[in-house]
Amino acid sequence: MADLNALSEALQAGDRNKVVELTTQAIEDGMGPKEILEQGLIAGMNIIGAKFKNNEVYVPEVLIAARAMHGAMDVLKPKLEEAGVEPVGKVVLGTVKGDLHDIGKNLVGMMLTGGGFMVIDIGIDVPAEKFVEMAKSEGAQVLALSALLTTTMPQMAEVVKAAKAAGIEIKTMIGGAPVTQSYADEIGADGYAPDAASAVDIAKQLIGAA
Ligand code: B1M
């Protein structure tokens, strides 16, 4: 019988081949895709997230764990769809207009995916109107904005303003090295996360899934 603890541990070690092998084995053993996702993969990603927050692991370890998670998701996704398993929520994620930094954004996306969210990553240098348009067309619950430059932070205010003006039911959350909770308060964003692991907690709180 497949061992979900071993799956979680292989994910934490970033051993993509082992993670794919154990996920495949768990499916063949007749385990439910939701159980494999939650008790194996998300459980492992949560541990990586907590260690990342505590500076026990660093960006490279998170990236290789996320790569292993992606490998498993390729195998698991069709099974999840067949079983009608709904994601925790849908997030539209991007780096704001004028800003080309994407390493932190990508990490946030990987952690959110690892946390069970469906993430629509719309890239870098994204204007406010595009965020709103995508949030509408995707029916997302959360708009997640990243900025690494003090000069592009004001773009976050533009997105928050545009989302409010469009009258859409959506929560906005922001992050990035120069961004703070007080800036989030100042521009009326619903949430702020200092790092990729906390972004998952905040996104869940915002949609009442915490
Ligand atoms: Co640039 N850059 N850069 N850069 N760059 C910084 C940010 C800078 C601090 C360097 C410095 O001067 N010391 C400085 C900004 C100064 C400021 O405004 N305060 C700077 C500058 C000035 C510039 C240029 C203007 C340089 C120039 O051309 N003269 C230029 C701007 C280009 C543009 O965007 N228009 C520029 C360009 C670049 C590169 C293209 C060369 C490259 C980016 C490559 C890429 O992203 N694909 C680059 C890089 C790599 C950096 C540094 C070195 C590293 C950034 C990074 O990836 N960190 C950076 C200096 C530094 O931070 N040490 C610097 C690792 C990443 C994991 O952390 O992105 O902070 P971070 O993400 C964290 C959290 O912030 C948080 O979670 C992540 C993981 O925990 N987080 C969120 C991020 N987004 C979040 C969203 C959330 C929640 C949490 O919710 C939605």
Tab-separated table of C-alpha atoms in Angstrom, residues 63-184:
chain	number	residue	atom	x	y	z
A	63	LEU	CA	12.094	25.534	-5.936
A	64	ILE	CA	13.092	21.869	-6.129
A	65	ALA	CA	10.193	20.845	-3.887
A	66	ALA	CA	7.868	22.832	-6.146
A	67	ARG	CA	9.343	21.107	-9.219
A	68	ALA	CA	8.606	17.734	-7.603
A	69	MET	CA	5.066	18.922	-6.803
A	70	HIS	CA	4.560	19.908	-10.449
A	71	GLY	CA	5.683	16.427	-11.549
A	72	ALA	CA	3.137	14.820	-9.234
A	73	MET	CA	0.396	17.224	-10.292
A	74	ASP	CA	0.847	16.190	-13.946
A	75	VAL	CA	-0.040	12.633	-12.866
A	76	LEU	CA	-2.730	13.609	-10.369
A	77	LYS	CA	-4.560	16.396	-12.201
A	78	PRO	CA	-6.643	14.173	-14.525
A	79	LYS	CA	-7.676	12.053	-11.520
A	80	LEU	CA	-8.662	15.149	-9.527
A	81	GLU	CA	-10.718	16.377	-12.462
A	82	GLU	CA	-12.404	12.966	-12.883
A	83	ALA	CA	-13.227	12.956	-9.160
A	84	GLY	CA	-14.579	16.533	-9.353
A	85	VAL	CA	-12.243	17.777	-6.618
A	86	GLU	CA	-12.540	21.554	-6.409
A	87	PRO	CA	-9.495	23.754	-5.738
A	88	VAL	CA	-9.482	25.745	-2.460
A	89	GLY	CA	-9.943	28.902	-4.547
A	90	LYS	CA	-8.794	30.670	-7.681
A	91	VAL	CA	-6.040	33.288	-7.619
A	92	VAL	CA	-4.929	35.637	-10.392
A	93	LEU	CA	-1.251	36.382	-9.748
A	94	GLY	CA	1.146	38.816	-11.395
A	95	THR	CA	3.944	41.335	-11.023
A	96	VAL	CA	2.657	44.876	-11.467
A	97	LYS	CA	3.239	47.214	-14.415
A	98	GLY	CA	6.812	48.444	-14.891
A	99	ASP	CA	8.250	45.611	-12.790
A	100	LEU	CA	10.075	42.651	-14.332
A	101	HIS	CA	11.009	40.748	-11.158
A	102	ASP	CA	9.373	37.318	-11.089
A	103	ILE	CA	11.350	34.983	-8.836
A	104	GLY	CA	9.359	35.849	-5.697
A	105	LYS	CA	6.077	35.860	-7.629
A	106	ASN	CA	6.845	32.406	-9.012
A	107	LEU	CA	7.560	31.118	-5.525
A	108	VAL	CA	4.273	32.550	-4.290
A	109	GLY	CA	2.509	30.825	-7.193
A	110	MET	CA	4.157	27.507	-6.395
A	111	MET	CA	3.287	27.718	-2.713
A	112	LEU	CA	-0.313	28.673	-3.501
A	113	THR	CA	-0.561	25.723	-5.901
A	114	GLY	CA	0.973	23.550	-3.196
A	115	GLY	CA	-1.692	24.890	-0.832
A	116	GLY	CA	-4.466	23.660	-3.107
A	117	PHE	CA	-5.254	26.893	-5.005
A	118	MET	CA	-5.729	27.148	-8.745
A	119	VAL	CA	-3.269	29.849	-9.806
A	120	ILE	CA	-3.608	31.855	-13.005
A	121	ASP	CA	-0.167	33.429	-13.390
A	122	ILE	CA	-0.443	36.391	-15.750
A	123	GLY	CA	3.261	37.209	-15.678
A	124	ILE	CA	5.236	40.398	-15.211
A	125	ASP	CA	4.733	44.053	-16.138
A	126	VAL	CA	0.966	43.625	-15.856
A	127	PRO	CA	-1.195	46.772	-16.101
A	128	ALA	CA	-4.075	47.318	-13.669
A	129	GLU	CA	-6.740	46.792	-16.363
A	130	LYS	CA	-5.292	43.382	-17.234
A	131	PHE	CA	-5.468	42.237	-13.605
A	132	VAL	CA	-9.117	43.237	-13.432
A	133	GLU	CA	-9.990	41.767	-16.826
A	134	MET	CA	-8.404	38.412	-15.890
A	135	ALA	CA	-10.011	38.368	-12.446
A	136	LYS	CA	-13.400	38.857	-14.125
A	137	SER	CA	-12.937	36.342	-16.921
A	138	GLU	CA	-11.496	33.692	-14.599
A	139	GLY	CA	-14.013	34.285	-11.800
A	140	ALA	CA	-11.110	34.484	-9.314
A	141	GLN	CA	-11.591	35.125	-5.595
A	142	VAL	CA	-8.159	36.660	-5.015
A	143	LEU	CA	-5.953	39.100	-6.918
A	144	ALA	CA	-2.329	38.613	-5.833
A	145	LEU	CA	0.138	41.366	-6.707
A	146	SER	CA	3.920	41.346	-6.459
A	147	ALA	CA	6.292	44.336	-6.670
A	148	LEU	CA	10.032	44.540	-6.006
A	149	LEU	CA	10.645	48.200	-6.785
A	150	THR	CA	9.656	51.195	-4.700
A	151	THR	CA	8.867	52.899	-8.019
A	152	THR	CA	6.310	50.221	-9.000
A	153	MET	CA	4.581	49.860	-5.624
A	154	PRO	CA	2.093	52.647	-6.538
A	155	GLN	CA	0.859	50.365	-9.325
A	156	MET	CA	-0.568	48.148	-6.587
A	157	ALA	CA	-2.763	51.045	-5.513
A	158	GLU	CA	-3.888	51.380	-9.137
A	159	VAL	CA	-4.944	47.718	-9.252
A	160	VAL	CA	-6.827	47.966	-5.952
A	161	LYS	CA	-8.560	51.112	-7.236
A	162	ALA	CA	-9.397	49.503	-10.603
A	163	ALA	CA	-10.815	46.381	-8.914
A	164	LYS	CA	-13.029	48.543	-6.675
A	165	ALA	CA	-14.118	50.712	-9.624
A	166	ALA	CA	-15.058	47.578	-11.606
A	167	GLY	CA	-17.309	46.555	-8.716
A	168	ILE	CA	-16.044	42.973	-8.699
A	169	GLU	CA	-16.256	40.772	-5.615
A	170	ILE	CA	-12.581	40.067	-5.101
A	171	LYS	CA	-9.957	40.213	-2.375
A	172	THR	CA	-6.619	41.836	-3.117
A	173	MET	CA	-3.347	40.777	-1.520
A	174	ILE	CA	0.095	42.240	-2.003
A	175	GLY	CA	3.723	41.359	-1.312
A	176	GLY	CA	7.323	41.829	-2.377
A	177	ALA	CA	10.517	42.982	-0.674
A	178	PRO	CA	9.670	46.717	-0.286
A	179	VAL	CA	5.974	46.106	0.533
A	180	THR	CA	4.653	46.315	4.115
A	181	GLN	CA	1.434	45.787	6.029
A	182	SER	CA	1.166	49.536	6.534
A	183	TYR	CA	1.387	50.052	2.755
A	184	ALA	CA	-1.376	47.482	2.281
